Amino acid sequence: MAVYKAYGARAATVAAGLIAVISGFATAFIPFLFNFTNANLDTLVPAQSLFGPAAFLTYLWMKRHYGRERTMAEYLASQDGAAAAPRAEQAPAPEPASI
């Protein structure tokens, strides 16, 4: 959601792909590779140890490729944020009932 707000739909697709690859593939495959050096299957690799550097490198790439992040005002003014803008005609809050 933060990538969608900051850079748009195309960048959000890239971020979703990164999440799928890192969380689904890498966290299951890295312990398998460690098994070649250690015959015990007790190796635990935290997902953040792989996802953190990948997310940071992806952020640097997006910053260079798409430019700076959009502010909230820029997001709300864009077509992406048009549906997320608050409605002015929202109903008032109900008054508390008196006892």
mmCIF file of N, CA, C and O in Angstrom:
data_model
loop_
_atom_site.group_PDB
_atom_site.id
_atom_site.type_symbol
_atom_site.label_atom_id
_atom_site.label_comp_id
_atom_site.label_asym_id
_atom_site.label_seq_id
_atom_site.Cartn_x
_atom_site.Cartn_y
_atom_site.Cartn_z
ATOM 1 N N MET A 1 0.821 -1.181 0.000
ATOM 2 C CA MET A 1 0.000 0.000 0.000
ATOM 3 C C MET A 1 0.871 1.254 0.000
ATOM 4 O O MET A 1 0.527 2.217 -0.664
ATOM 5 N N ALA A 2 1.949 1.233 0.718
ATOM 6 C CA ALA A 2 2.817 2.408 0.761
ATOM 7 C C ALA A 2 3.472 2.650 -0.592
ATOM 8 O O ALA A 2 3.608 3.793 -1.013
ATOM 9 N N VAL A 3 3.849 1.582 -1.280
ATOM 10 C CA VAL A 3 4.460 1.732 -2.602
ATOM 11 C C VAL A 3 3.432 2.262 -3.588
ATOM 12 O O VAL A 3 3.738 3.100 -4.435
ATOM 13 N N TYR A 4 2.197 1.817 -3.492
ATOM 14 C CA TYR A 4 1.132 2.305 -4.370
ATOM 15 C C TYR A 4 0.915 3.800 -4.174
ATOM 16 O O TYR A 4 0.783 4.545 -5.130
ATOM 17 N N LYS A 5 0.902 4.237 -2.931
ATOM 18 C CA LYS A 5 0.733 5.669 -2.641
ATOM 19 C C LYS A 5 1.940 6.453 -3.115
ATOM 20 O O LYS A 5 1.818 7.532 -3.672
ATOM 21 N N ALA A 6 3.138 5.921 -2.911
ATOM 22 C CA ALA A 6 4.353 6.673 -3.210
ATOM 23 C C ALA A 6 4.676 6.736 -4.693
ATOM 24 O O ALA A 6 5.080 7.783 -5.199
ATOM 25 N N TYR A 7 4.496 5.629 -5.416
ATOM 26 C CA TYR A 7 4.972 5.576 -6.797
ATOM 27 C C TYR A 7 3.923 5.151 -7.819
ATOM 28 O O TYR A 7 4.154 5.254 -9.012
ATOM 29 N N GLY A 8 2.799 4.600 -7.403
ATOM 30 C CA GLY A 8 1.754 4.234 -8.345
ATOM 31 C C GLY A 8 1.576 2.732 -8.502
ATOM 32 O O GLY A 8 2.228 1.919 -7.845
ATOM 33 N N ALA A 9 0.676 2.365 -9.424
ATOM 34 C CA ALA A 9 0.274 0.965 -9.585
ATOM 35 C C ALA A 9 1.385 0.093 -10.142
ATOM 36 O O ALA A 9 1.554 -1.057 -9.731
ATOM 37 N N ARG A 10 2.146 0.598 -11.097
ATOM 38 C CA ARG A 10 3.220 -0.211 -11.692
ATOM 39 C C ARG A 10 4.280 -0.575 -10.654
ATOM 40 O O ARG A 10 4.734 -1.716 -10.583
ATOM 41 N N ALA A 11 4.655 0.375 -9.819
ATOM 42 C CA ALA A 11 5.635 0.103 -8.763
ATOM 43 C C ALA A 11 5.061 -0.847 -7.720
ATOM 44 O O ALA A 11 5.792 -1.683 -7.174
ATOM 45 N N ALA A 12 3.771 -0.757 -7.452
ATOM 46 C CA ALA A 12 3.148 -1.672 -6.498
ATOM 47 C C ALA A 12 3.175 -3.099 -7.017
ATOM 48 O O ALA A 12 3.330 -4.049 -6.242
ATOM 49 N N THR A 13 3.052 -3.272 -8.320
ATOM 50 C CA THR A 13 3.153 -4.604 -8.914
ATOM 51 C C THR A 13 4.562 -5.169 -8.742
ATOM 52 O O THR A 13 4.733 -6.345 -8.426
ATOM 53 N N VAL A 14 5.563 -4.326 -8.927
ATOM 54 C CA VAL A 14 6.953 -4.760 -8.711
ATOM 55 C C VAL A 14 7.156 -5.164 -7.255
ATOM 56 O O VAL A 14 7.766 -6.200 -6.961
ATOM 57 N N ALA A 15 6.629 -4.374 -6.324
ATOM 58 C CA ALA A 15 6.772 -4.676 -4.899
ATOM 59 C C ALA A 15 6.055 -5.971 -4.533
ATOM 60 O O ALA A 15 6.569 -6.775 -3.744
ATOM 61 N N ALA A 16 4.876 -6.201 -5.105
ATOM 62 C CA ALA A 16 4.140 -7.445 -4.825
ATOM 63 C C ALA A 16 4.914 -8.649 -5.361
ATOM 64 O O ALA A 16 4.950 -9.706 -4.716
ATOM 65 N N GLY A 17 5.539 -8.505 -6.509
ATOM 66 C CA GLY A 17 6.373 -9.584 -7.050
ATOM 67 C C GLY A 17 7.567 -9.867 -6.158
ATOM 68 O O GLY A 17 7.915 -11.023 -5.917
ATOM 69 N N LEU A 18 8.183 -8.820 -5.646
ATOM 70 C CA LEU A 18 9.313 -8.992 -4.734
ATOM 71 C C LEU A 18 8.881 -9.717 -3.463
ATOM 72 O O LEU A 18 9.560 -10.636 -3.001
ATOM 73 N N ILE A 19 7.736 -9.335 -2.924
ATOM 74 C CA ILE A 19 7.232 -9.992 -1.715
ATOM 75 C C ILE A 19 6.959 -11.459 -1.976
ATOM 76 O O ILE A 19 7.295 -12.327 -1.163
ATOM 77 N N ALA A 20 6.366 -11.779 -3.124
ATOM 78 C CA ALA A 20 6.064 -13.174 -3.447
ATOM 79 C C ALA A 20 7.339 -13.993 -3.595
ATOM 80 O O ALA A 20 7.420 -15.122 -3.098
ATOM 81 N N VAL A 21 8.340 -13.434 -4.252
ATOM 82 C CA VAL A 21 9.589 -14.182 -4.467
ATOM 83 C C VAL A 21 10.341 -14.375 -3.152
ATOM 84 O O VAL A 21 10.762 -15.487 -2.831
ATOM 85 N N ILE A 22 10.506 -13.310 -2.407
ATOM 86 C CA ILE A 22 11.289 -13.404 -1.167
ATOM 87 C C ILE A 22 10.573 -14.258 -0.129
ATOM 88 O O ILE A 22 11.165 -15.152 0.468
ATOM 89 N N SER A 23 9.291 -14.005 0.090
ATOM 90 C CA SER A 23 8.602 -14.742 1.151
ATOM 91 C C SER A 23 8.284 -16.171 0.757
ATOM 92 O O SER A 23 8.346 -17.067 1.583
ATOM 93 N N GLY A 24 7.954 -16.396 -0.491
ATOM 94 C CA GLY A 24 7.563 -17.741 -0.900
ATOM 95 C C GLY A 24 8.709 -18.639 -1.293
ATOM 96 O O GLY A 24 8.761 -19.807 -0.924
ATOM 97 N N PHE A 25 9.657 -18.108 -2.018
ATOM 98 C CA PHE A 25 10.714 -18.943 -2.572
ATOM 99 C C PHE A 25 11.987 -18.932 -1.730
ATOM 100 O O PHE A 25 12.486 -19.983 -1.335
ATOM 101 N N ALA A 26 12.489 -17.750 -1.455
ATOM 102 C CA ALA A 26 13.797 -17.646 -0.813
ATOM 103 C C ALA A 26 13.815 -18.202 0.605
ATOM 104 O O ALA A 26 14.761 -18.880 0.991
ATOM 105 N N THR A 27 12.780 -17.940 1.396
ATOM 106 C CA THR A 27 12.799 -18.423 2.775
ATOM 107 C C THR A 27 12.672 -19.938 2.854
ATOM 108 O O THR A 27 13.067 -20.540 3.845
ATOM 109 N N ALA A 28 12.128 -20.564 1.829
ATOM 110 C CA ALA A 28 12.066 -22.028 1.804
ATOM 111 C C ALA A 28 13.314 -22.629 1.154
ATOM 112 O O ALA A 28 13.716 -23.735 1.488
ATOM 113 N N PHE A 29 13.937 -21.907 0.243
ATOM 114 C CA PHE A 29 15.059 -22.461 -0.516
ATOM 115 C C PHE A 29 16.405 -22.278 0.189
ATOM 116 O O PHE A 29 17.272 -23.138 0.079
ATOM 117 N N ILE A 30 16.603 -21.182 0.909
ATOM 118 C CA ILE A 30 17.879 -20.923 1.579
ATOM 119 C C ILE A 30 18.203 -21.999 2.624
ATOM 120 O O ILE A 30 19.329 -22.498 2.656
ATOM 121 N N PRO A 31 17.269 -22.405 3.497
ATOM 122 C CA PRO A 31 17.607 -23.498 4.424
ATOM 123 C C PRO A 31 17.959 -24.795 3.691
ATOM 124 O O PRO A 31 18.801 -25.557 4.151
ATOM 125 N N PHE A 32 17.345 -25.034 2.552
ATOM 126 C CA PHE A 32 17.686 -26.208 1.746
ATOM 127 C C PHE A 32 19.142 -26.141 1.284
ATOM 128 O O PHE A 32 19.852 -27.146 1.299
ATOM 129 N N LEU A 33 19.609 -24.960 0.913
ATOM 130 C CA LEU A 33 21.009 -24.808 0.515
ATOM 131 C C LEU A 33 21.954 -24.993 1.694
ATOM 132 O O LEU A 33 23.030 -25.567 1.548
ATOM 133 N N PHE A 34 21.560 -24.510 2.880
ATOM 134 C CA PHE A 34 22.387 -24.697 4.067
ATOM 135 C C PHE A 34 22.492 -26.167 4.452
ATOM 136 O O PHE A 34 23.437 -26.574 5.113
ATOM 137 N N ASN A 35 21.546 -26.969 4.044
ATOM 138 C CA ASN A 35 21.554 -28.385 4.372
ATOM 139 C C ASN A 35 22.741 -29.106 3.717
ATOM 140 O O ASN A 35 23.182 -30.137 4.201
ATOM 141 N N PHE A 36 23.278 -28.572 2.635
ATOM 142 C CA PHE A 36 24.432 -29.193 2.003
ATOM 143 C C PHE A 36 25.683 -29.091 2.867
ATOM 144 O O PHE A 36 26.547 -29.957 2.825
ATOM 145 N N THR A 37 25.787 -28.019 3.657
ATOM 146 C CA THR A 37 26.952 -27.868 4.523
ATOM 147 C C THR A 37 26.731 -28.466 5.906
ATOM 148 O O THR A 37 27.684 -28.819 6.577
ATOM 149 N N ASN A 38 25.477 -28.578 6.326
ATOM 150 C CA ASN A 38 25.157 -29.117 7.637
ATOM 151 C C ASN A 38 24.057 -30.154 7.444
ATOM 152 O O ASN A 38 22.975 -29.836 6.966
ATOM 153 N N ALA A 39 24.296 -31.370 7.824
ATOM 154 C CA ALA A 39 23.340 -32.447 7.573
ATOM 155 C C ALA A 39 22.080 -32.339 8.437
ATOM 156 O O ALA A 39 21.085 -32.983 8.141
ATOM 157 N N ASN A 40 22.129 -31.542 9.492
ATOM 158 C CA ASN A 40 20.942 -31.361 10.330
ATOM 159 C C ASN A 40 19.953 -30.432 9.637
ATOM 160 O O ASN A 40 20.327 -29.440 9.026
ATOM 161 N N LEU A 41 18.689 -30.731 9.754
ATOM 162 C CA LEU A 41 17.657 -29.880 9.152
ATOM 163 C C LEU A 41 17.100 -28.884 10.157
ATOM 164 O O LEU A 41 15.923 -28.577 10.140
ATOM 165 N N ASP A 42 17.957 -28.356 11.031
ATOM 166 C CA ASP A 42 17.500 -27.437 12.061
ATOM 167 C C ASP A 42 17.868 -25.983 11.768
ATOM 168 O O ASP A 42 17.883 -25.156 12.658
ATOM 169 N N THR A 43 18.149 -25.675 10.528
ATOM 170 C CA THR A 43 18.524 -24.318 10.175
ATOM 171 C C THR A 43 17.281 -23.464 10.008
ATOM 172 O O THR A 43 16.362 -23.816 9.279
ATOM 173 N N LEU A 44 17.259 -22.349 10.686
ATOM 174 C CA LEU A 44 16.146 -21.415 10.608
ATOM 175 C C LEU A 44 16.667 -20.098 10.056
ATOM 176 O O LEU A 44 17.628 -19.540 10.564
ATOM 177 N N VAL A 45 16.042 -19.612 8.997
ATOM 178 C CA VAL A 45 16.434 -18.344 8.398
ATOM 179 C C VAL A 45 15.246 -17.393 8.513
ATOM 180 O O VAL A 45 14.218 -17.615 7.867
ATOM 181 N N PRO A 46 15.343 -16.361 9.334
ATOM 182 C CA PRO A 46 14.233 -15.413 9.452
ATOM 183 C C PRO A 46 13.967 -14.713 8.116
ATOM 184 O O PRO A 46 14.893 -14.356 7.396
ATOM 185 N N ALA A 47 12.712 -14.525 7.795
ATOM 186 C CA ALA A 47 12.345 -13.917 6.515
ATOM 187 C C ALA A 47 12.883 -12.499 6.395
ATOM 188 O O ALA A 47 13.276 -12.075 5.319
ATOM 189 N N GLN A 48 12.914 -11.756 7.489
ATOM 190 C CA GLN A 48 13.379 -10.377 7.419
ATOM 191 C C GLN A 48 14.854 -10.272 7.076
ATOM 192 O O GLN A 48 15.290 -9.265 6.549
ATOM 193 N N SER A 49 15.634 -11.304 7.382
ATOM 194 C CA SER A 49 17.051 -11.245 7.038
ATOM 195 C C SER A 49 17.252 -11.239 5.533
ATOM 196 O O SER A 49 18.262 -10.746 5.045
ATOM 197 N N LEU A 50 16.305 -11.771 4.793
ATOM 198 C CA LEU A 50 16.372 -11.745 3.333
ATOM 199 C C LEU A 50 15.548 -10.599 2.753
ATOM 200 O O LEU A 50 15.931 -9.988 1.760
ATOM 201 N N PHE A 51 14.412 -10.321 3.359
ATOM 202 C CA PHE A 51 13.511 -9.319 2.804
ATOM 203 C C PHE A 51 14.008 -7.898 3.040
ATOM 204 O O PHE A 51 13.820 -7.030 2.181
ATOM 205 N N GLY A 52 14.631 -7.640 4.164
ATOM 206 C CA GLY A 52 15.103 -6.284 4.473
ATOM 207 C C GLY A 52 16.049 -5.724 3.430
ATOM 208 O O GLY A 52 15.796 -4.656 2.869
ATOM 209 N N PRO A 53 17.161 -6.420 3.132
ATOM 210 C CA PRO A 53 18.064 -5.901 2.096
ATOM 211 C C PRO A 53 17.406 -5.826 0.711
ATOM 212 O O PRO A 53 17.639 -4.873 -0.034
ATOM 213 N N ALA A 54 16.560 -6.797 0.379
ATOM 214 C CA ALA A 54 15.887 -6.770 -0.922
ATOM 215 C C ALA A 54 14.924 -5.588 -1.013
ATOM 216 O O ALA A 54 14.848 -4.919 -2.049
ATOM 217 N N ALA A 55 14.198 -5.308 0.053
ATOM 218 C CA ALA A 55 13.269 -4.175 0.061
ATOM 219 C C ALA A 55 14.028 -2.859 -0.029
ATOM 220 O O ALA A 55 13.597 -1.935 -0.737
ATOM 221 N N PHE A 56 15.150 -2.755 0.655
ATOM 222 C CA PHE A 56 15.936 -1.523 0.609
ATOM 223 C C PHE A 56 16.489 -1.287 -0.790
ATOM 224 O O PHE A 56 16.438 -0.172 -1.311
ATOM 225 N N LEU A 57 17.023 -2.325 -1.415
ATOM 226 C CA LEU A 57 17.539 -2.185 -2.783
ATOM 227 C C LEU A 57 16.426 -1.856 -3.765
ATOM 228 O O LEU A 57 16.621 -1.058 -4.693
ATOM 229 N N THR A 58 15.252 -2.429 -3.569
ATOM 230 C CA THR A 58 14.112 -2.106 -4.425
ATOM 231 C C THR A 58 13.682 -0.658 -4.225
ATOM 232 O O THR A 58 13.348 0.034 -5.193
ATOM 233 N N TYR A 59 13.704 -0.187 -2.992
ATOM 234 C CA TYR A 59 13.380 1.220 -2.729
ATOM 235 C C TYR A 59 14.363 2.135 -3.446
ATOM 236 O O TYR A 59 13.965 3.132 -4.060
ATOM 237 N N LEU A 60 15.660 1.837 -3.366
ATOM 238 C CA LEU A 60 16.650 2.668 -4.049
ATOM 239 C C LEU A 60 16.424 2.663 -5.557
ATOM 240 O O LEU A 60 16.544 3.700 -6.214
ATOM 241 N N TRP A 61 16.084 1.500 -6.106
ATOM 242 C CA TRP A 61 15.814 1.413 -7.545
ATOM 243 C C TRP A 61 14.587 2.233 -7.907
ATOM 244 O O TRP A 61 14.583 2.960 -8.904
ATOM 245 N N MET A 62 13.513 2.122 -7.122
ATOM 246 C CA MET A 62 12.289 2.877 -7.406
ATOM 247 C C MET A 62 12.519 4.378 -7.276
ATOM 248 O O MET A 62 11.991 5.166 -8.059
ATOM 249 N N LYS A 63 13.304 4.772 -6.289
ATOM 250 C CA LYS A 63 13.607 6.192 -6.107
ATOM 251 C C LYS A 63 14.351 6.738 -7.319
ATOM 252 O O LYS A 63 14.089 7.846 -7.773
ATOM 253 N N ARG A 64 15.250 5.939 -7.865
ATOM 254 C CA ARG A 64 16.011 6.377 -9.045
ATOM 255 C C ARG A 64 15.155 6.314 -10.310
ATOM 256 O O ARG A 64 15.232 7.197 -11.157
ATOM 257 N N HIS A 65 14.337 5.286 -10.431
ATOM 258 C CA HIS A 65 13.546 5.075 -11.645
ATOM 259 C C HIS A 65 12.316 5.976 -11.702
ATOM 260 O O HIS A 65 12.010 6.565 -12.741
ATOM 261 N N TYR A 66 11.571 6.097 -10.599
ATOM 262 C CA TYR A 66 10.327 6.858 -10.573
ATOM 263 C C TYR A 66 10.481 8.263 -9.996
ATOM 264 O O TYR A 66 9.531 9.041 -10.023
ATOM 265 N N GLY A 67 11.602 8.577 -9.404
ATOM 266 C CA GLY A 67 11.775 9.886 -8.780
ATOM 267 C C GLY A 67 11.375 9.845 -7.318
ATOM 268 O O GLY A 67 11.226 8.785 -6.718
ATOM 269 N N ARG A 68 11.166 11.010 -6.768
ATOM 270 C CA ARG A 68 10.834 11.075 -5.343
ATOM 271 C C ARG A 68 9.422 10.540 -5.098
ATOM 272 O O ARG A 68 8.603 10.454 -5.998
ATOM 273 N N GLU A 69 9.164 10.192 -3.845
ATOM 274 C CA GLU A 69 7.839 9.700 -3.466
ATOM 275 C C GLU A 69 6.822 10.831 -3.540
ATOM 276 O O GLU A 69 7.150 11.992 -3.286
ATOM 277 N N ARG A 70 5.587 10.478 -3.872
ATOM 278 C CA ARG A 70 4.521 11.472 -3.883
ATOM 279 C C ARG A 70 4.114 11.790 -2.452
ATOM 280 O O ARG A 70 4.105 10.916 -1.588
ATOM 281 N N THR A 71 3.765 13.023 -2.227
ATOM 282 C CA THR A 71 3.208 13.393 -0.924
ATOM 283 C C THR A 71 1.754 12.945 -0.886
ATOM 284 O O THR A 71 1.171 12.560 -1.901
ATOM 285 N N MET A 72 1.135 13.017 0.274
ATOM 286 C CA MET A 72 -0.265 12.625 0.384
ATOM 287 C C MET A 72 -1.149 13.544 -0.458
ATOM 288 O O MET A 72 -2.107 13.097 -1.085
ATOM 289 N N ALA A 73 -0.841 14.838 -0.493
ATOM 290 C CA ALA A 73 -1.624 15.764 -1.309
ATOM 291 C C ALA A 73 -1.496 15.430 -2.793
ATOM 292 O O ALA A 73 -2.487 15.471 -3.531
ATOM 293 N N GLU A 74 -0.290 15.078 -3.249
ATOM 294 C CA GLU A 74 -0.097 14.691 -4.649
ATOM 295 C C GLU A 74 -0.836 13.394 -4.960
ATOM 296 O O GLU A 74 -1.407 13.243 -6.030
ATOM 297 N N TYR A 75 -0.828 12.466 -4.016
ATOM 298 C CA TYR A 75 -1.535 11.202 -4.209
ATOM 299 C C TYR A 75 -3.038 11.430 -4.315
ATOM 300 O O TYR A 75 -3.696 10.887 -5.200
ATOM 301 N N LEU A 76 -3.594 12.221 -3.420
ATOM 302 C CA LEU A 76 -5.029 12.475 -3.444
ATOM 303 C C LEU A 76 -5.449 13.260 -4.687
ATOM 304 O O LEU A 76 -6.566 13.104 -5.165
ATOM 305 N N ALA A 77 -4.558 14.093 -5.220
ATOM 306 C CA ALA A 77 -4.868 14.853 -6.420
ATOM 307 C C ALA A 77 -4.747 14.014 -7.688
ATOM 308 O O ALA A 77 -5.292 14.374 -8.722
ATOM 309 N N SER A 78 -4.051 12.887 -7.622
ATOM 310 C CA SER A 78 -3.857 12.047 -8.800
ATOM 311 C C SER A 78 -5.074 11.167 -9.044
ATOM 312 O O SER A 78 -5.986 11.080 -8.231
ATOM 313 N N GLN A 79 -5.087 10.507 -10.186
ATOM 314 C CA GLN A 79 -6.155 9.570 -10.507
ATOM 315 C C GLN A 79 -6.136 8.390 -9.534
ATOM 316 O O GLN A 79 -7.171 7.830 -9.222
ATOM 317 N N ASP A 80 -4.936 7.961 -9.088
ATOM 318 C CA ASP A 80 -4.824 6.840 -8.154
ATOM 319 C C ASP A 80 -5.526 7.145 -6.841
ATOM 320 O O ASP A 80 -6.143 6.281 -6.240
ATOM 321 N N GLY A 81 -5.421 8.379 -6.395
ATOM 322 C CA GLY A 81 -5.987 8.749 -5.107
ATOM 323 C C GLY A 81 -7.391 9.289 -5.186
ATOM 324 O O GLY A 81 -7.970 9.644 -4.169
ATOM 325 N N ALA A 82 -7.967 9.370 -6.386
ATOM 326 C CA ALA A 82 -9.307 9.935 -6.527
ATOM 327 C C ALA A 82 -10.341 9.128 -5.748
ATOM 328 O O ALA A 82 -11.232 9.690 -5.127
ATOM 329 N N ALA A 83 -10.216 7.811 -5.752
ATOM 330 C CA ALA A 83 -11.168 6.971 -5.026
ATOM 331 C C ALA A 83 -10.902 6.997 -3.519
ATOM 332 O O ALA A 83 -11.797 6.726 -2.731
ATOM 333 N N ALA A 84 -9.684 7.338 -3.124
ATOM 334 C CA ALA A 84 -9.341 7.334 -1.711
ATOM 335 C C ALA A 84 -9.646 8.663 -1.021
ATOM 336 O O ALA A 84 -9.535 8.764 0.183
ATOM 337 N N ALA A 85 -10.018 9.680 -1.783
ATOM 338 C CA ALA A 85 -10.292 10.992 -1.190
ATOM 339 C C ALA A 85 -11.523 10.918 -0.285
ATOM 340 O O ALA A 85 -12.491 10.234 -0.603
ATOM 341 N N PRO A 86 -11.503 11.595 0.836
ATOM 342 C CA PRO A 86 -12.660 11.552 1.738
ATOM 343 C C PRO A 86 -13.866 12.240 1.102
ATOM 344 O O PRO A 86 -13.728 13.221 0.376
ATOM 345 N N ARG A 87 -15.032 11.723 1.377
ATOM 346 C CA ARG A 87 -16.259 12.300 0.828
ATOM 347 C C ARG A 87 -16.725 13.438 1.721
ATOM 348 O O ARG A 87 -16.712 13.342 2.944
ATOM 349 N N ALA A 88 -17.191 14.510 1.109
ATOM 350 C CA ALA A 88 -17.670 15.656 1.878
ATOM 351 C C ALA A 88 -19.080 15.417 2.397
ATOM 352 O O ALA A 88 -19.495 16.014 3.378
ATOM 353 N N GLU A 89 -19.841 14.543 1.758
ATOM 354 C CA GLU A 89 -21.238 14.323 2.128
ATOM 355 C C GLU A 89 -21.416 13.168 3.102
ATOM 356 O O GLU A 89 -22.460 12.530 3.119
ATOM 357 N N GLN A 90 -20.430 12.908 3.925
ATOM 358 C CA GLN A 90 -20.569 11.833 4.902
ATOM 359 C C GLN A 90 -21.629 12.200 5.924
ATOM 360 O O GLN A 90 -21.799 13.356 6.293
ATOM 361 N N ALA A 91 -22.324 11.184 6.372
ATOM 362 C CA ALA A 91 -23.403 11.399 7.337
ATOM 363 C C ALA A 91 -22.813 11.814 8.678
ATOM 364 O O ALA A 91 -21.755 11.339 9.088
ATOM 365 N N PRO A 92 -23.509 12.699 9.405
ATOM 366 C CA PRO A 92 -23.007 13.102 10.732
ATOM 367 C C PRO A 92 -23.119 11.923 11.710
ATOM 368 O O PRO A 92 -23.923 11.012 11.535
ATOM 369 N N ALA A 93 -22.310 11.980 12.721
ATOM 370 C CA ALA A 93 -22.318 10.924 13.733
ATOM 371 C C ALA A 93 -23.643 10.975 14.502
ATOM 372 O O ALA A 93 -24.185 12.039 14.768
ATOM 373 N N PRO A 94 -24.191 9.805 14.852
ATOM 374 C CA PRO A 94 -25.449 9.801 15.606
ATOM 375 C C PRO A 94 -25.243 10.374 17.006
ATOM 376 O O PRO A 94 -24.211 10.203 17.620
ATOM 377 N N GLU A 95 -26.286 11.052 17.485
ATOM 378 C CA GLU A 95 -26.208 11.635 18.825
ATOM 379 C C GLU A 95 -26.467 10.547 19.863
ATOM 380 O O GLU A 95 -27.262 9.629 19.629
ATOM 381 N N PRO A 96 -25.803 10.612 21.015
ATOM 382 C CA PRO A 96 -26.025 9.584 22.038
ATOM 383 C C PRO A 96 -27.452 9.658 22.596
ATOM 384 O O PRO A 96 -28.026 10.746 22.718
ATOM 385 N N ALA A 97 -27.995 8.517 22.872
ATOM 386 C CA ALA A 97 -29.361 8.458 23.432
ATOM 387 C C ALA A 97 -29.323 8.861 24.885
ATOM 388 O O ALA A 97 -28.433 8.487 25.647
ATOM 389 N N SER A 98 -30.316 9.621 25.297
ATOM 390 C CA SER A 98 -30.385 10.039 26.707
ATOM 391 C C SER A 98 -31.178 9.005 27.499
ATOM 392 O O SER A 98 -32.132 8.436 27.024
ATOM 393 N N ILE A 99 -30.771 8.793 28.722
ATOM 394 C CA ILE A 99 -31.432 7.778 29.564
ATOM 395 C C ILE A 99 -32.310 8.436 30.559
ATOM 396 O O ILE A 99 -32.169 9.429 31.104
#
